[in-house]
């Protein structure tokens, strides 16, 4: 009988039992939590900060909105959302990894960003909120690490109010073949060595590069959002498709 003990999924380029992936991913992010900004700089050539600002600019989030930011443990997206939603709004920062949440909460508290922020450890596949709880859901560079993406997307749709928006920022499929070869060389030859040099952790950086290649491409993820119940799904490629923003609405 094919149950949770025999089903497999990918952890980077390895096949592992479904029940083990969450633990393995957790170990990676516990390992990289203190160096997460460095990791993103190494993986994105430092451009991730511009991508995130653009992500918020086109989000449609308004003053007073209640936003769920998933895989948001670093606090990067929450910090950008806070001035947009204003004092009447709220950002609930959700992350499955306690170490990541701790890093983000400490970082934003040091910056004086406390009011209107809640930090909750949660699994994106089983969100602890009632239906129609949020005006928007954001997830930046986290969906590819979720074991059951279809289940998580359905949960995101469930907790959104009618007309609410889901925004996904994620590494995606490079469109130009020559650029893709250079990007592959950086990802698999350079990045793990940089991880070993700067973070003393080559394996985690190797996994993160592999996880990007296993993530659904732009068109596949668009179809997954539509299957989960989102309409008017738009895809915007950034930096030649290294990343893409998917935006969909709960109809």
CSV table of C-alpha atoms in Angstrom, one decimal:
chain,number,residue,atom,x,y,z
A,1,UNK,CA,0.0,0.0,0.0
A,2,UNK,CA,1.4,3.4,-1.0
A,3,UNK,CA,1.2,5.6,2.2
A,4,UNK,CA,3.2,8.4,3.8
A,5,UNK,CA,5.9,5.9,4.7
A,6,UNK,CA,6.5,4.8,1.1
A,7,UNK,CA,5.7,7.9,-1.0
A,8,UNK,CA,8.7,9.9,-2.0
A,9,UNK,CA,9.4,13.5,-2.9
A,10,UNK,CA,12.5,15.5,-3.9
A,11,UNK,CA,14.9,17.1,-1.5
A,12,UNK,CA,17.1,18.8,-3.9
A,13,UNK,CA,18.1,16.2,-6.5
A,14,UNK,CA,17.6,13.3,-4.0
A,15,UNK,CA,14.4,11.3,-3.5
A,16,UNK,CA,13.4,11.1,0.1
A,17,UNK,CA,10.3,9.8,2.0
A,18,UNK,CA,7.6,12.5,2.1
A,19,UNK,CA,7.6,12.4,5.9
A,20,UNK,CA,11.3,13.2,6.0
A,21,UNK,CA,11.5,16.3,3.8
A,22,UNK,CA,10.1,18.7,6.3
A,23,UNK,CA,12.8,17.7,8.8
A,24,UNK,CA,15.6,17.9,6.3
A,25,UNK,CA,14.5,21.3,5.0
A,26,UNK,CA,14.2,22.4,8.7
A,27,UNK,CA,17.8,21.4,9.2
A,28,UNK,CA,19.0,23.4,6.2
A,29,UNK,CA,17.2,26.6,7.4
A,30,UNK,CA,18.3,26.2,11.0
A,31,UNK,CA,21.8,26.0,9.6
A,32,UNK,CA,21.6,29.0,7.4
A,33,UNK,CA,19.3,31.2,9.6
A,34,UNK,CA,22.1,33.5,10.9
A,35,UNK,CA,23.6,33.9,7.4
A,36,UNK,CA,20.3,34.1,5.4
A,37,UNK,CA,20.9,37.6,4.0
A,38,UNK,CA,24.4,36.4,2.9
A,39,UNK,CA,22.8,33.3,1.3
A,40,UNK,CA,20.4,35.4,-0.7
A,41,UNK,CA,23.2,37.8,-1.8
A,42,UNK,CA,25.3,34.8,-3.0
A,43,UNK,CA,22.3,33.2,-4.8
A,44,UNK,CA,21.0,36.3,-6.5
A,45,UNK,CA,24.1,38.3,-7.1
A,46,UNK,CA,22.8,40.8,-4.4
A,47,UNK,CA,19.7,41.7,-6.5
A,48,UNK,CA,17.2,40.0,-4.1
A,49,UNK,CA,16.6,43.3,-2.2
A,50,UNK,CA,15.4,45.0,-5.4
A,51,UNK,CA,13.2,42.0,-6.3
A,52,UNK,CA,11.6,42.2,-2.9
A,53,UNK,CA,10.9,45.9,-3.1
A,54,UNK,CA,9.3,45.5,-6.6
A,55,UNK,CA,7.3,42.5,-5.1
A,56,UNK,CA,5.7,44.9,-2.6
A,57,UNK,CA,5.3,47.7,-5.0
A,58,UNK,CA,3.0,45.7,-7.3
A,59,UNK,CA,1.3,43.8,-4.4
A,60,UNK,CA,-1.7,46.1,-4.3
A,61,UNK,CA,-1.6,46.0,-0.5
A,62,UNK,CA,-3.2,49.1,1.1
A,63,UNK,CA,-3.3,50.9,4.4
A,64,UNK,CA,-5.3,48.9,7.0
A,65,UNK,CA,-4.9,45.5,5.2
A,66,UNK,CA,-4.2,42.3,7.1
A,67,UNK,CA,-1.4,40.4,5.4
A,68,UNK,CA,-0.1,36.9,6.0
A,69,UNK,CA,3.6,36.7,5.0
A,70,UNK,CA,4.5,33.0,4.8
A,71,UNK,CA,8.1,31.7,4.9
A,72,UNK,CA,8.7,35.2,6.2
A,73,UNK,CA,11.1,34.4,9.1
A,74,UNK,CA,13.8,36.8,8.1
A,75,UNK,CA,11.4,39.7,8.4
A,76,UNK,CA,12.5,41.2,5.0
A,77,UNK,CA,9.0,41.3,3.5
A,78,UNK,CA,7.3,42.3,6.8
A,79,UNK,CA,9.6,45.3,7.1
A,80,UNK,CA,8.7,46.4,3.6
A,81,UNK,CA,5.0,45.8,4.2
A,82,UNK,CA,4.7,47.7,7.5
A,83,UNK,CA,4.9,51.2,6.1
A,84,UNK,CA,2.4,50.3,3.4
A,85,UNK,CA,-0.3,48.9,5.7
A,86,UNK,CA,0.2,51.7,8.2
A,87,UNK,CA,-0.7,51.6,12.0
A,88,UNK,CA,-4.1,50.2,11.4
A,89,UNK,CA,-2.9,47.2,9.4
A,90,UNK,CA,-1.3,44.0,10.6
A,91,UNK,CA,1.3,41.6,9.2
A,92,UNK,CA,1.3,38.0,10.5
A,93,UNK,CA,4.7,36.5,9.8
A,94,UNK,CA,4.5,32.8,9.5
A,95,UNK,CA,7.4,30.4,9.2
A,96,UNK,CA,7.8,26.7,10.0
A,97,UNK,CA,11.3,27.2,11.3
A,98,UNK,CA,11.7,28.6,14.8
A,99,UNK,CA,15.3,29.7,14.2
A,100,UNK,CA,14.3,31.8,11.2
A,101,UNK,CA,11.5,33.4,13.1
A,102,UNK,CA,13.8,34.2,16.0
A,103,UNK,CA,16.3,35.9,13.7
A,104,UNK,CA,13.6,38.0,11.9
A,105,UNK,CA,11.8,39.0,15.1
A,106,UNK,CA,15.1,40.1,16.8
A,107,UNK,CA,16.2,42.0,13.7
A,108,UNK,CA,12.9,44.0,13.3
A,109,UNK,CA,12.6,44.6,17.1
A,110,UNK,CA,16.1,46.1,16.9
A,111,UNK,CA,14.8,48.5,14.2
A,112,UNK,CA,11.8,49.4,16.4
A,113,UNK,CA,9.3,47.5,14.3
A,114,UNK,CA,7.1,45.8,16.8
A,115,UNK,CA,3.5,47.2,16.6
A,116,UNK,CA,1.3,45.5,14.0
A,117,UNK,CA,3.6,42.5,13.6
A,118,UNK,CA,2.8,39.0,14.9
A,119,UNK,CA,5.2,36.1,14.6
A,120,UNK,CA,3.7,32.6,14.4
A,121,UNK,CA,5.4,29.3,13.8
A,122,UNK,CA,3.2,27.4,11.4
A,123,UNK,CA,3.1,24.9,8.5
A,124,UNK,CA,1.9,26.4,5.2
A,125,UNK,CA,0.1,23.1,4.5
A,126,UNK,CA,-2.2,23.6,7.5
A,127,UNK,CA,-2.7,27.3,8.3
A,128,UNK,CA,-4.1,27.9,11.8
A,129,UNK,CA,-6.6,30.6,10.7
A,130,UNK,CA,-10.3,30.7,9.9
A,131,UNK,CA,-11.6,31.1,6.3
A,132,UNK,CA,-11.4,34.6,4.8
A,133,UNK,CA,-9.0,36.0,7.4
A,134,UNK,CA,-6.6,38.1,5.2
A,135,UNK,CA,-6.6,40.7,2.5
A,136,UNK,CA,-3.4,39.4,1.0
A,137,UNK,CA,-1.0,36.5,1.4
A,138,UNK,CA,2.7,36.8,0.4
A,139,UNK,CA,5.4,34.2,0.2
A,140,UNK,CA,8.9,35.1,-1.0
A,141,UNK,CA,11.5,32.4,-1.7
A,142,UNK,CA,9.7,29.8,0.4
A,143,UNK,CA,7.2,27.9,-1.8
A,144,UNK,CA,9.9,25.7,-3.4
A,145,UNK,CA,10.7,24.3,0.1
A,146,UNK,CA,7.1,23.3,0.8
A,147,UNK,CA,6.5,19.5,0.6
A,148,UNK,CA,2.9,19.6,-0.7
A,149,UNK,CA,2.7,22.8,-2.7
A,150,UNK,CA,-0.9,22.1,-4.0
A,151,UNK,CA,-2.1,21.7,-0.4
A,152,UNK,CA,-0.3,24.9,0.7
A,153,UNK,CA,-1.8,26.9,-2.2
A,154,UNK,CA,-5.3,25.6,-1.4
A,155,UNK,CA,-4.8,26.7,2.2
A,156,UNK,CA,-3.6,30.2,1.1
A,157,UNK,CA,-6.7,30.5,-1.0
A,158,UNK,CA,-8.9,29.4,1.9
A,159,UNK,CA,-7.6,32.0,4.4
A,160,UNK,CA,-8.0,34.9,1.8
A,161,UNK,CA,-11.0,37.1,1.7
A,162,UNK,CA,-13.0,37.1,-1.6
A,163,UNK,CA,-11.0,39.4,-3.9
A,164,UNK,CA,-7.9,38.9,-1.8
A,165,UNK,CA,-4.5,38.5,-3.5
A,166,UNK,CA,-1.8,35.8,-3.3
A,167,UNK,CA,1.7,37.0,-4.4
A,168,UNK,CA,4.5,34.4,-4.8
A,169,UNK,CA,8.1,35.5,-5.4
A,170,UNK,CA,10.3,32.6,-6.2
A,171,UNK,CA,13.3,31.5,-8.2
A,172,UNK,CA,12.1,30.2,-11.5
A,173,UNK,CA,13.2,29.1,-15.0
A,174,UNK,CA,15.8,31.2,-16.8
A,175,UNK,CA,14.5,32.0,-20.3
A,176,UNK,CA,17.8,32.5,-22.2
A,177,UNK,CA,19.8,29.3,-22.8
A,178,UNK,CA,23.2,31.0,-22.7
A,179,UNK,CA,22.4,33.0,-19.6
A,180,UNK,CA,21.0,29.7,-18.1
A,181,UNK,CA,24.3,28.0,-18.6
A,182,UNK,CA,26.1,30.8,-16.8
A,183,UNK,CA,23.5,30.7,-14.0
A,184,UNK,CA,23.9,26.9,-13.7
A,185,UNK,CA,27.7,27.3,-13.3
A,186,UNK,CA,27.2,29.9,-10.6
A,187,UNK,CA,24.6,27.8,-8.8
A,188,UNK,CA,26.4,24.4,-8.8
A,189,UNK,CA,30.1,25.3,-9.0
A,190,UNK,CA,30.5,28.7,-7.4
A,191,UNK,CA,27.7,28.9,-4.8
A,192,UNK,CA,28.5,25.8,-2.7
A,193,UNK,CA,32.2,26.9,-2.5
A,194,UNK,CA,31.0,30.4,-1.4
A,195,UNK,CA,28.8,28.7,1.2
A,196,UNK,CA,31.7,26.8,2.5
A,197,UNK,CA,34.0,29.8,2.6
A,198,UNK,CA,31.6,32.4,4.1
A,199,UNK,CA,29.1,30.2,6.1
A,200,UNK,CA,31.1,27.0,6.6
A,201,UNK,CA,28.2,25.1,5.1
A,202,UNK,CA,28.5,23.9,1.5
A,203,UNK,CA,25.8,21.2,1.7
A,204,UNK,CA,22.9,23.6,2.6
A,205,UNK,CA,23.9,25.9,-0.3
A,206,UNK,CA,24.1,22.9,-2.7
A,207,UNK,CA,20.5,21.9,-1.6
A,208,UNK,CA,19.2,25.4,-2.1
A,209,UNK,CA,20.6,25.5,-5.7
A,210,UNK,CA,19.1,22.1,-6.4
A,211,UNK,CA,15.7,23.1,-4.9
A,212,UNK,CA,15.5,25.9,-7.4
A,213,UNK,CA,15.8,23.5,-10.4
A,214,UNK,CA,13.2,21.2,-9.0
A,215,UNK,CA,10.6,24.0,-8.5
A,216,UNK,CA,7.8,24.2,-11.0
A,217,UNK,CA,8.5,26.6,-13.9
A,218,UNK,CA,6.4,29.7,-14.6
A,219,UNK,CA,3.7,28.1,-16.6
A,220,UNK,CA,3.3,25.1,-14.3
A,221,UNK,CA,3.1,27.2,-11.2
A,222,UNK,CA,0.5,29.4,-12.9
A,223,UNK,CA,-1.6,26.3,-13.5
A,224,UNK,CA,-1.2,25.2,-9.9
A,225,UNK,CA,-2.5,28.5,-8.7
A,226,UNK,CA,-5.5,28.2,-11.0
A,227,UNK,CA,-6.2,24.7,-9.7
A,228,UNK,CA,-6.0,25.9,-6.1
A,229,UNK,CA,-8.8,28.4,-6.8
A,230,UNK,CA,-7.1,31.6,-8.0
A,231,UNK,CA,-8.2,33.6,-10.9
A,232,UNK,CA,-6.7,36.3,-13.1
A,233,UNK,CA,-3.3,34.8,-12.5
A,234,UNK,CA,-0.4,36.9,-13.8
A,235,UNK,CA,3.2,36.0,-14.2
A,236,UNK,CA,6.0,38.6,-14.2
A,237,UNK,CA,9.6,37.5,-14.9
A,238,UNK,CA,12.5,39.4,-13.3
A,239,UNK,CA,16.1,39.3,-14.4
A,240,UNK,CA,15.6,37.1,-17.3
A,241,UNK,CA,13.4,34.6,-15.4
A,242,UNK,CA,15.9,33.9,-12.5
A,243,UNK,CA,12.8,34.8,-10.4
A,244,UNK,CA,9.2,35.3,-11.2
A,245,UNK,CA,6.3,36.9,-9.4
A,246,UNK,CA,2.9,35.1,-9.6
A,247,UNK,CA,-0.1,37.1,-8.6
A,248,UNK,CA,-3.6,35.6,-8.3
A,249,UNK,CA,-7.0,36.6,-6.9
A,250,UNK,CA,-9.5,34.6,-4.8
A,251,UNK,CA,-12.7,34.9,-6.8
